Amino acid sequence: MSIFPTRRLRVARGPWLESYGLLLPGLIFLAVFFVIPLCLMLMLSFTVPSLGLEHYRTLFFTSAYRRIFANTFLLATLVTAVSLALGLPVAWFLAIAPRRWSQPVQLVLILSMWTNLLARTYAWVVLLQDTGPINQTLLALHLIAEPLPLMNSLFAVTVGMTYIMLPFVVFPLRNRIAMLEPALFQAATLCGASRMTSFRRIFLPAIATTLGSAGVSVFVMSLGYYVTPSLLGSESRMVLAELIAQLVQSVLDWGLAGAAALVLLVMTLFLYGVQRRLNRQPHTTP
Amino acid sequence: MTAFLSIRNLHKSYHGNVAVQNVSLDIRKGEFVTFLGPSGSGKSTTLYVIAGLMSPTGGDVLVNGRTILDVPSNHRNIGMVFQKYTLFPNMTVRENIAFPLVVRKRPRDEIEARTNEMLRLVRMEQLAGRYPAQMSGGQQQRVAIARAMVYEPEILLMDEPLSALDKKLREEIQGEIKRVHERTGVTILYVTHDQEEALRLSDRIILFNTGRVEQIGTCTDLYTSPRSRFAGQFLGNSNFMPVEIMDAAAGTIRLPGGACVENVRICDSGDVDHPLLMMRPEDLTFRKAGDCASSFDGQVRSSYFLGNVMNYEIGIPGDYTLTMRVYIDGTEHPPQTGDRVSVGWLPHKAIVFR
Ligand SMILES: Nc1ncnc2c1ncn2[C@@H]1O[C@H](COP(=O)(O)OP(=O)(O)OP(=O)(O)O)[C@@H](O)[C@H]1O
Ligand SMILES: [Mg+2]
């Protein structure tokens, strides 16, 4: 058996250790430091302080907690929608523009990815605060009389998170678009299709699975995001990750925190499953 | 009679690099015309300009005497089959073929009927529900032909549609294309650099060389009366030998060995510095030694069998090599490698380019 991928790495039906042995170190590491602690944490939700589903009842039937779920979903939906809407044109540009145009843009994207997350988030604080350049410019131009309340709002969190999520949309889409055969669109044109029709009937379906998986990745990452909502968001729009942090750090209610974490995990796995199902269409088989 | 499709002094350059220069053509309705030429000679460029996928830097393209350069390519009513596979991967065979009609918002029952008709024409009824990824290259190109013809375009352009296929499949689909052409009477412009394919399919061949039209003619015209060294060389791997012209009117030439021969066709080609004698491999025959002036004494360097003909490389004095192709009927012993032979040629079939 070749140890290098030929078309798709097929694990041979050989002796167990020979075929899966290479996976062992990674699997052991994940089991010890990730899977076991996670399971312990999730188990607490059923056992502490007493055996039962009490925590889940609290989560699902307390209006404050339900609002947190709603906030979380709203934020993830907004971030996903804006990331896709902004990311698609950027990806398109990177895929078709000459190198001397695309390379600087790509560099900016990569540099921002390599920059420390907190630094990037505080940069938004600097920009958006009442004494920040945006408000100061608008005040100086007499377009506004009072500073706009940009900070600690849904707007600020959406902007800050979209900025962090953009590369996860742009790069996969850029690669997919660059792979598309130009002759496909020439053929569509000669078939009589306008640009709009080619875009809708040929381009979008061709990138649909990539768009879908990028969307699901961003949505899932946004569901559990902590740093940006806690720095740029408002108390009244708390999200699930903030709730979990608060429960563990201040309230010390590990059981309820575990329950919230399990709900988050189940939603993530569900979305992952949906995405896998969507990708399995006949025309995508090689 | 005015031509159906005319190209007038077409010129195309990319950032100063000339791809096509001064190409003029007239094509009749229903004709099957092949653009033949070496790689980079401007065949595709000319086709893309006709399709409207590229705009020329000069010249005009006319259909029925009216320019089509101001018509956007999705309104030109031209069909095109590409070298690359261009079926829409998210659509089945049937949806692919129906696409041009759907775009044109034709009534549903007409779409249904036309699509079925095209499926029958390219014999793909069985695979109508397949996706492109589930089909062979030949099947995909047949569907591409159906898709390019379903809306009854007046002109069908084909840019090396079969070059990615193996020989057997290529011949099968050549037959299919020929049949579709006869049935529908569509005007076809076909690009290839495979001379056999060109000879097999076309009414007329347009020979391209470095962005120019070298010669236009029927297959037999081009083969029997090449007007330049390039044309003679590109079709049919000819032998060339420098000669001296003694008397142009009588067609008298002197060969490198000193012998003089009469009755040779002299042709003003413009692409040679020195007169060159061209002899087709199949016009050469084995002779008894010293038979006549128009023969060469030499030695068989190599030979290989091509089914019913033998291909010989003969070394002759002056360090020239003649390629000859001889029909083998099995009654004689063909010469073997190393044998001394005498090779005769027919002056009236040979051409001298000057
Ligand atoms: N996009 C381009 N930019 C610059 N030069 C080009 C471009 N496309 C083609 N050319 C040049 O134009 C010339 C003609 O190209 P064209 O594609 O028409 O050749 P062709 O006859 O179709 O060759 P082939 O048989 O290899 O397809 C070539 O010299 C090629 O290098
Ligand atoms: Mg070409």
XYZ file of C-alpha atoms and ligand atoms in Angstrom:
672
model
C 0.000 0.000 0.000
C 1.265 3.419 -0.883
C 1.324 5.774 2.069
C 0.805 8.744 -0.251
C -2.605 9.788 -1.467
C -3.164 8.543 -4.996
C -6.601 9.844 -5.784
C -8.158 9.506 -2.438
C -6.319 7.840 0.397
C -8.035 4.501 0.727
C -7.318 2.675 3.923
C -6.491 -0.858 2.884
C -8.110 -3.856 4.488
C -4.722 -4.828 5.919
C -3.734 -5.491 9.513
C -5.273 -2.955 11.847
C -2.053 -1.411 13.101
C -0.628 -1.041 9.594
C -3.629 0.804 8.199
C -4.631 2.953 11.156
C -1.360 3.001 13.080
C -0.323 6.364 11.677
C -3.432 7.911 13.162
C -2.708 6.669 16.681
C -0.569 9.502 18.127
C -3.061 12.125 17.006
C -6.006 10.098 18.212
C -4.464 9.554 21.646
C -3.684 13.247 21.998
C -7.228 14.231 21.057
C -8.754 11.634 23.361
C -6.729 12.622 26.430
C -6.846 16.379 26.075
C -10.097 16.988 24.271
C -12.660 14.197 24.134
C -12.420 13.028 27.764
C -12.557 16.497 29.386
C -15.381 17.469 27.068
C -17.376 14.376 27.983
C -16.779 15.046 31.679
C -17.999 18.615 31.244
C -21.081 17.487 29.330
C -21.807 14.800 31.893
C -21.916 17.411 34.632
C -25.035 18.808 32.936
C -26.915 15.612 33.764
C -25.454 14.914 37.203
C -24.781 18.191 39.058
C -26.316 18.997 41.464
C -28.726 16.073 41.000
C -29.379 13.472 38.335
C -31.822 14.611 35.639
C -32.647 17.011 32.826
C -33.264 19.973 35.111
C -30.632 22.163 33.418
C -32.128 21.610 29.989
C -35.560 22.539 31.240
C -34.083 25.740 32.675
C -32.286 26.546 29.411
C -35.246 25.975 27.152
C -38.020 27.423 29.292
C -36.443 30.484 30.903
C -37.181 33.517 28.770
C -33.785 35.115 29.502
C -31.974 32.039 28.218
C -34.246 31.758 25.231
C -33.379 35.306 24.343
C -29.709 34.357 24.484
C -30.350 31.538 22.001
C -32.170 33.980 19.743
C -29.332 36.514 20.020
C -26.806 33.835 19.166
C -28.717 32.684 16.100
C -29.381 36.209 14.929
C -25.710 37.129 15.233
C -24.506 33.965 13.479
C -27.038 34.475 10.679
C -26.073 38.106 10.201
C -22.347 37.376 10.230
C -22.784 34.509 7.771
C -24.936 36.524 5.393
C -22.646 39.560 5.427
C -19.500 37.426 5.136
C -20.873 35.601 2.101
C -22.165 38.782 0.495
C -18.836 40.575 0.960
C -16.639 37.536 0.470
C -18.020 36.390 -2.885
C -17.045 39.538 -4.833
C -13.613 39.573 -3.160
C -13.075 35.893 -3.998
C -14.195 36.542 -7.546
C -11.790 39.457 -7.850
C -8.887 37.406 -6.461
C -9.663 34.571 -8.875
C -9.808 36.598 -12.073
C -7.746 39.754 -11.497
C -4.163 39.949 -12.765
C -1.598 39.050 -10.119
C -0.409 42.577 -9.576
C -3.916 43.512 -8.448
C -4.844 40.354 -6.590
C -1.618 39.877 -4.676
C -1.804 43.011 -2.486
C -5.409 42.212 -1.565
C -4.460 38.658 -0.725
C -1.551 39.899 1.387
C -3.848 42.138 3.423
C -6.183 39.203 4.059
C -3.382 36.886 5.115
C -1.657 39.488 7.306
C -4.900 40.171 9.112
C -5.320 36.438 9.702
C -1.838 36.287 11.238
C -2.496 39.235 13.531
C -3.428 38.544 17.124
C -7.167 38.158 17.589
C -7.375 40.560 20.526
C -5.359 43.200 18.699
C -7.732 42.925 15.756
C -10.776 43.209 17.960
C -9.420 46.161 19.958
C -8.656 47.851 16.643
C -12.404 47.916 16.084
C -12.883 49.418 19.548
C -10.497 52.195 18.549
C -12.360 52.773 15.305
C -15.896 52.625 16.635
C -15.733 54.350 20.001
C -17.277 57.801 20.539
C -13.852 59.456 20.301
C -12.759 57.235 17.429
C -11.884 58.423 13.923
C -15.293 57.548 12.433
C -17.323 59.574 14.910
C -14.739 62.381 14.991
C -14.757 62.701 11.203
C -18.544 62.761 11.037
C -18.656 65.348 13.839
C -16.034 67.501 12.142
C -18.021 67.437 8.913
C -21.123 68.435 10.911
C -22.985 65.434 9.545
C -23.930 64.450 13.097
C -24.379 66.460 16.281
C -23.818 63.632 18.749
C -21.386 60.711 18.394
C -23.154 57.665 16.945
C -23.482 54.831 19.471
C -21.439 52.442 17.354
C -19.767 50.535 20.181
C -21.465 47.831 22.221
C -24.074 47.159 19.604
C -25.140 44.374 17.292
C -23.614 46.445 14.495
C -20.193 46.466 16.144
C -20.208 42.720 16.809
C -21.374 41.918 13.288
C -18.699 44.107 11.740
C -15.959 42.782 14.020
C -16.879 39.152 13.448
C -17.432 39.467 9.717
C -13.934 40.856 9.500
C -12.563 37.793 11.263
C -14.666 35.331 9.252
C -14.046 36.808 5.796
C -10.901 34.773 4.987
C -12.821 31.563 5.687
C -15.219 32.559 2.915
C -12.783 34.217 0.537
C -10.070 31.584 0.232
C -12.173 28.465 -0.427
C -14.344 30.428 -2.862
C -11.317 31.935 -4.576
C -9.918 28.439 -5.150
C -13.231 27.132 -6.430
C -13.776 30.037 -8.822
C -10.214 29.801 -10.130
C -10.908 26.149 -10.956
C -13.943 26.934 -13.093
C -13.430 26.451 -16.793
C -13.745 29.756 -18.706
C -15.012 27.874 -21.757
C -18.068 26.885 -19.676
C -19.185 30.506 -19.628
C -18.303 31.064 -23.262
C -20.471 28.061 -24.078
C -23.315 29.501 -22.003
C -23.040 32.825 -23.825
C -23.233 31.139 -27.215
C -26.248 29.168 -26.000
C -27.887 32.579 -25.703
C -27.478 33.212 -21.987
C -27.091 36.777 -20.758
C -24.518 37.546 -18.062
C -27.222 37.415 -15.431
C -28.460 34.034 -16.660
C -24.924 32.638 -16.759
C -24.393 33.888 -13.226
C -27.608 32.358 -11.934
C -27.731 29.127 -13.916
C -24.055 28.227 -14.292
C -21.856 30.194 -11.892
C -23.903 29.949 -8.707
C -24.646 26.213 -9.046
C -20.965 25.584 -9.757
C -19.876 27.273 -6.530
C -22.950 26.286 -4.501
C -21.318 23.516 -2.484
C -18.311 25.687 -1.642
C -20.597 28.580 -0.781
C -22.625 26.204 1.386
C -19.691 24.741 3.250
C -18.088 28.167 3.747
C -21.441 29.416 5.048
C -21.823 26.493 7.434
C -18.234 26.924 8.712
C -18.790 30.606 9.390
C -22.166 29.966 10.987
C -20.777 27.257 13.252
C -17.752 29.330 14.257
C -20.021 32.308 14.930
C -22.360 30.272 17.105
C -19.578 29.603 19.594
C -17.641 32.865 19.285
C -16.655 34.579 22.495
C -14.001 37.283 22.141
C -15.693 39.682 19.743
C -19.188 39.633 21.287
C -17.751 40.183 24.751
C -15.523 43.092 23.678
C -17.738 44.836 21.129
C -21.215 43.676 22.123
C -23.685 44.877 24.715
C -24.816 43.224 27.939
C -28.381 43.123 26.674
C -27.414 41.053 23.640
C -25.484 38.324 25.361
C -24.680 35.230 23.283
C -24.320 31.585 24.239
C -20.526 31.606 24.572
C -20.694 34.580 26.911
C -23.339 32.783 28.944
C -21.148 29.702 29.276
C -18.168 31.837 30.341
C -20.283 33.667 32.894
C -21.764 30.460 34.295
C -18.329 28.915 34.715
C -16.420 31.978 35.901
C -18.856 33.973 38.028
C -21.842 31.820 38.866
C -19.877 28.568 39.120
C -22.881 26.672 37.758
C -20.934 24.004 35.865
C -24.010 21.900 35.271
C -25.905 24.588 33.394
C -22.716 25.548 31.538
C -22.308 21.925 30.431
C -25.908 21.852 29.239
C -25.411 25.027 27.189
C -22.214 23.574 25.733
C -23.986 20.351 24.755
C -26.784 22.260 23.031
C -24.171 24.205 21.089
C -22.340 21.018 20.158
C -25.494 19.250 18.992
C -26.464 22.221 16.801
C -22.977 22.261 15.304
C -23.029 18.547 14.525
C -26.501 18.854 13.055
C -25.380 21.644 10.699
C -22.313 19.659 9.759
C -24.562 16.724 8.892
C -26.847 18.920 6.783
C -23.884 20.263 4.877
C -22.537 16.761 4.210
C -25.936 15.725 2.913
C -26.151 18.746 0.607
C -22.719 18.036 -0.833
C -23.641 14.506 -1.806
C -25.267 15.202 -5.177
C -24.819 13.079 -8.276
C -23.040 15.678 -10.390
C -20.355 16.222 -7.794
C -19.156 12.628 -7.970
C -15.830 12.606 -9.811
C -24.077 35.108 -55.762
C -23.073 36.743 -52.509
C -21.527 34.577 -49.841
C -23.447 33.569 -46.743
C -20.606 34.204 -44.318
C -17.822 36.589 -45.274
C -14.723 37.557 -43.429
C -13.063 40.716 -44.694
C -9.429 41.553 -43.954
C -9.662 40.233 -40.440
C -6.887 41.332 -38.121
C -6.297 40.457 -34.500
C -3.318 41.226 -32.311
C -2.748 40.707 -28.607
C -0.742 43.557 -27.118
C 1.160 43.967 -30.368
C 1.540 40.228 -31.053
C -0.217 39.525 -34.308
C -2.374 36.394 -34.180
C -4.401 36.842 -37.370
C -3.618 39.156 -40.264
C -5.568 40.038 -43.337
C -7.762 36.956 -43.445
C -10.566 37.084 -46.017
C -12.970 34.228 -46.656
C -16.290 33.611 -48.339
C -18.334 30.678 -47.198
C -21.492 29.346 -48.821
C -24.592 28.344 -46.933
C -24.479 24.705 -45.915
C -20.789 24.312 -46.586
C -18.471 22.251 -44.390
C -15.258 24.240 -44.166
C -12.214 23.191 -42.196
C -9.534 25.486 -40.801
C -6.358 23.468 -40.970
C -2.960 24.630 -39.820
C -0.167 24.170 -37.319
C -0.441 25.183 -33.689
C -0.640 28.927 -33.161
C -1.571 29.734 -36.758
C -4.705 31.707 -35.791
C -7.462 29.153 -36.411
C -9.098 29.452 -32.999
C -8.714 33.208 -32.971
C -10.618 33.489 -36.254
C -13.349 31.213 -34.927
C -13.643 33.148 -31.650
C -14.010 36.405 -33.541
C -16.839 34.908 -35.620
C -18.454 33.659 -32.403
C -18.140 37.097 -30.836
C -16.089 35.828 -27.908
C -13.263 38.090 -29.069
C -13.345 41.363 -30.914
C -11.034 41.838 -33.870
C -8.518 44.681 -34.072
C -9.461 45.167 -37.718
C -11.670 43.878 -40.505
C -15.261 42.747 -40.600
C -17.441 39.658 -40.317
C -20.610 39.633 -42.424
C -23.583 37.291 -42.552
C -25.758 37.719 -45.641
C -23.891 40.928 -46.383
C -24.543 42.521 -42.998
C -21.911 42.973 -40.303
C -22.387 40.968 -37.110
C -19.611 42.616 -35.122
C -22.111 44.846 -33.314
C -24.260 41.851 -32.311
C -23.419 40.535 -28.827
C -22.406 36.891 -28.944
C -25.464 35.641 -27.064
C -27.637 37.091 -29.841
C -25.578 35.919 -32.802
C -27.425 32.630 -33.206
C -24.187 30.742 -33.693
C -23.522 27.330 -32.163
C -20.114 26.313 -30.905
C -18.469 23.114 -29.737
C -15.239 23.571 -27.816
C -12.122 21.484 -27.475
C -12.604 21.382 -23.730
C -15.596 19.693 -22.204
C -18.110 22.449 -21.572
C -21.288 20.671 -20.542
C -22.858 22.328 -17.522
C -21.920 19.995 -14.656
C -25.029 20.778 -12.606
C -27.403 19.739 -15.387
C -28.294 16.367 -16.859
C -27.802 15.585 -20.529
C -31.407 16.526 -21.222
C -31.168 19.782 -19.267
C -27.940 20.667 -21.034
C -29.502 20.202 -24.457
C -32.637 22.079 -23.445
C -30.693 25.000 -21.942
C -30.506 27.199 -25.072
C -34.263 26.823 -25.575
C -35.023 27.508 -21.914
C -32.905 30.665 -22.120
C -34.937 31.666 -25.187
C -38.161 31.082 -23.247
C -39.642 28.741 -25.851
C -42.892 26.936 -25.026
C -42.458 23.854 -22.888
C -43.757 21.311 -25.406
C -41.495 22.703 -28.112
C -38.502 22.394 -25.778
C -39.494 18.819 -25.012
C -39.903 17.904 -28.680
C -36.708 19.577 -29.905
C -34.638 18.110 -27.079
C -35.900 14.619 -27.869
C -35.155 15.149 -31.523
C -31.570 16.201 -30.756
C -31.090 13.300 -28.337
C -32.082 10.998 -31.189
C -29.849 12.770 -33.668
C -26.714 12.223 -31.579
C -27.982 8.836 -30.316
C -27.961 9.737 -26.645
C -31.575 8.881 -25.703
C -30.399 6.157 -23.327
C -28.230 8.526 -21.300
C -30.583 11.524 -21.149
C -30.689 11.462 -17.349
C -26.938 11.281 -16.776
C -24.773 14.080 -15.461
C -21.650 15.050 -17.462
C -19.354 13.601 -14.794
C -20.942 10.211 -15.417
C -20.099 10.056 -19.125
C -17.091 9.404 -21.352
C -15.424 12.201 -23.310
C -16.983 11.065 -26.578
C -20.471 10.984 -25.110
C -19.949 14.460 -23.655
C -18.874 15.868 -27.015
C -21.912 14.336 -28.705
C -24.139 16.071 -26.181
C -22.198 19.299 -26.749
C -22.938 19.008 -30.469
C -26.628 18.488 -29.726
C -26.665 21.496 -27.400
C -24.982 23.668 -30.014
C -27.563 22.687 -32.623
C -30.819 22.492 -30.699
C -31.707 26.133 -31.387
C -31.069 25.685 -35.101
C -28.183 28.140 -35.460
C -27.259 28.976 -39.015
C -23.579 28.508 -38.292
C -21.928 25.817 -36.223
C -18.352 26.414 -35.079
C -16.229 23.536 -33.845
C -12.824 24.139 -32.302
C -10.966 20.821 -32.295
C -13.925 19.050 -30.702
C -12.365 15.602 -31.000
C -8.733 16.237 -30.152
C -9.071 14.806 -26.648
C -10.448 11.492 -27.910
C -8.731 8.324 -29.066
C -8.553 7.439 -32.738
C -11.407 4.981 -32.861
C -13.837 7.224 -31.008
C -12.703 10.183 -33.070
C -13.559 8.401 -36.299
C -16.909 7.338 -34.928
C -17.869 10.893 -34.006
C -16.473 12.267 -37.266
C -19.048 10.024 -38.936
C -21.689 11.379 -36.583
C -20.791 14.997 -37.395
C -20.847 14.269 -41.108
C -24.291 12.700 -40.756
C -25.621 15.625 -38.729
C -24.293 18.011 -41.364
C -25.995 16.123 -44.189
C -29.283 15.880 -42.315
C -29.519 19.485 -41.177
C -27.601 21.409 -43.832
C -26.046 23.666 -41.208
C -22.953 25.630 -42.226
C -20.018 24.192 -40.304
C -16.636 25.794 -39.621
C -14.381 23.167 -38.165
C -10.910 23.663 -36.693
C -8.341 20.905 -36.625
C -4.648 20.356 -37.064
C -5.219 16.748 -38.037
C -4.963 16.607 -41.832
C -6.700 13.250 -42.051
C -9.701 14.647 -40.176
C -9.778 17.667 -42.482
C -9.674 15.526 -45.618
C -12.353 13.227 -44.307
C -14.903 15.827 -43.290
C -14.688 18.940 -45.371
C -16.007 20.342 -48.611
C -13.242 22.922 -48.520
C -10.091 23.352 -46.498
C -8.680 26.699 -45.467
C -5.020 26.299 -44.722
C -3.650 28.669 -42.083
C -0.034 29.535 -41.500
C 1.287 32.157 -39.056
C -1.987 34.061 -38.909
C -2.524 34.134 -42.674
C -4.580 32.081 -45.068
C -2.065 30.084 -47.046
C -4.441 28.403 -49.478
C -8.139 27.715 -49.905
C -9.485 24.806 -51.887
C -11.166 21.444 -51.975
C -9.275 18.538 -50.473
C -8.068 17.363 -53.881
C -7.052 20.915 -54.876
C -4.897 21.268 -51.831
C -3.353 17.860 -52.212
C -2.668 17.839 -55.930
C -1.976 21.538 -56.454
C -0.338 23.005 -53.388
C 0.583 26.580 -54.141
C 3.430 26.849 -51.668
C 6.077 24.759 -50.074
C 4.179 25.065 -46.790
C 0.976 23.680 -48.305
C 2.867 20.837 -49.946
C 4.607 19.977 -46.727
C 1.639 20.302 -44.385
C -0.544 17.896 -46.338
C 1.117 14.602 -47.033
C 4.735 14.651 -45.749
C 6.402 15.332 -49.080
C 10.029 15.002 -50.167
C 11.897 18.196 -50.985
C 15.125 18.648 -52.888
C 16.863 21.807 -54.130
C 17.056 21.982 -57.939
C 18.052 24.413 -60.655
C 15.496 25.679 -63.162
C 16.933 25.523 -66.666
C 13.876 26.470 -68.699
C 10.763 27.570 -66.836
C 8.473 27.463 -69.901
C 9.294 23.839 -70.730
C 9.578 22.842 -67.100
C 13.174 21.732 -67.439
C 15.142 21.397 -64.215
C 18.556 20.105 -63.185
C 18.792 17.778 -60.191
C 21.619 17.945 -57.611
C 23.305 14.988 -59.341
C 23.450 16.864 -62.654
C 20.682 15.040 -64.532
C 18.107 17.181 -66.347
C 14.386 16.429 -66.379
C 11.617 17.998 -68.460
C 7.919 18.507 -68.015
C 7.919 19.468 -64.341
C 5.231 21.846 -63.063
C 6.773 25.126 -61.944
C 4.892 27.059 -59.265
C 5.512 30.577 -57.949
C 5.133 30.159 -54.222
C 6.940 33.017 -52.587
C 8.008 30.986 -49.563
C 11.298 29.548 -50.875
C 14.657 31.262 -51.496
C 15.869 28.566 -53.819
C 13.853 26.385 -56.235
C 12.656 23.241 -54.476
C 11.393 20.035 -56.052
C 8.490 18.372 -54.253
C 7.681 14.675 -54.706
C 4.843 12.873 -52.928
C 5.871 9.627 -51.187
C 3.191 7.670 -53.053
C 4.361 8.975 -56.456
C 7.718 7.224 -56.053
C 8.204 3.654 -57.368
C 11.008 1.101 -57.499
C 12.643 0.798 -60.937
C 15.340 -1.232 -62.634
C 18.670 0.587 -62.278
C 19.443 3.239 -64.918
C 15.952 3.088 -66.390
C 15.581 6.781 -67.095
C 16.732 10.221 -66.047
C 13.970 10.700 -63.502
C 15.268 8.151 -61.064
C 17.632 8.039 -58.124
C 19.984 5.255 -57.125
C 20.080 4.705 -53.396
C 19.984 2.351 -50.483
C 17.082 1.384 -48.213
C 17.771 2.906 -44.790
C 14.671 1.698 -43.017
C 11.197 0.450 -43.718
C 8.027 -0.151 -41.807
C 4.758 -1.763 -42.567
C 1.552 0.284 -42.487
C -1.109 -2.329 -43.139
C -1.327 -2.456 -46.918
C 1.575 -0.145 -47.721
C 5.269 -0.131 -46.890
C 6.937 3.078 -45.843
C 10.581 3.306 -46.959
C 13.342 5.747 -46.140
C 15.821 5.715 -49.010
C 19.237 7.324 -48.750
C 20.422 8.786 -52.074
C 23.687 10.502 -53.074
C 24.104 14.050 -51.810
C 22.941 12.962 -48.354
C 19.226 13.283 -49.139
C 16.571 10.976 -47.801
C 13.473 10.122 -49.794
C 10.340 8.885 -48.108
C 8.298 6.584 -50.301
C 5.114 4.659 -49.786
C 4.622 1.540 -51.856
C 1.548 -0.598 -52.195
C 2.299 -4.212 -51.354
C 0.326 -6.765 -53.364
C 2.200 -9.810 -52.084
C 3.427 -11.024 -55.487
C 6.931 -9.537 -55.326
C 9.603 -9.545 -52.707
C 9.745 -6.029 -51.319
C 13.278 -4.580 -50.881
C 14.800 -4.966 -47.435
C 16.852 -2.572 -45.318
C 20.347 -2.273 -46.810
C 19.307 -3.282 -50.363
C 20.512 -1.102 -53.231
C 17.513 0.200 -55.169
C 16.594 2.580 -57.936
C 13.701 4.943 -57.250
C 11.712 6.426 -60.094
C 9.484 9.486 -59.940
C 6.915 11.053 -62.245
C 7.954 14.543 -63.446
C 4.388 15.529 -64.351
C 3.251 14.812 -60.787
C 6.145 16.610 -59.145
C 6.137 20.351 -58.506
C 8.962 22.831 -58.317
C 8.375 25.813 -56.041
C 10.314 28.929 -56.793
N -4.878 35.445 -25.004
C -3.787 35.555 -25.796
N -2.826 36.445 -25.510
C -1.747 36.562 -26.292
N -1.525 35.835 -27.405
C -2.447 34.923 -27.741
C -3.629 34.727 -26.966
N -4.367 33.755 -27.553
C -3.673 33.365 -28.637
N -2.527 34.071 -28.761
C -1.532 33.930 -29.840
O -2.187 34.077 -31.064
C -1.695 33.163 -32.014
C -2.847 32.388 -32.647
O -3.481 31.621 -31.645
P -4.668 30.632 -31.943
O -5.180 30.161 -30.620
O -5.629 31.267 -32.860
O -3.929 29.439 -32.679
P -4.532 28.074 -33.239
O -4.312 28.076 -34.691
O -5.907 27.872 -32.739
O -3.551 27.007 -32.584
P -3.873 25.579 -31.919
O -3.951 24.618 -33.054
O -2.666 25.333 -31.071
O -5.124 25.713 -31.137
C -0.681 32.298 -31.302
O 0.592 32.725 -31.652
C -0.936 32.546 -29.852
O 0.263 32.499 -29.130
Mg -6.788 26.558 -31.246
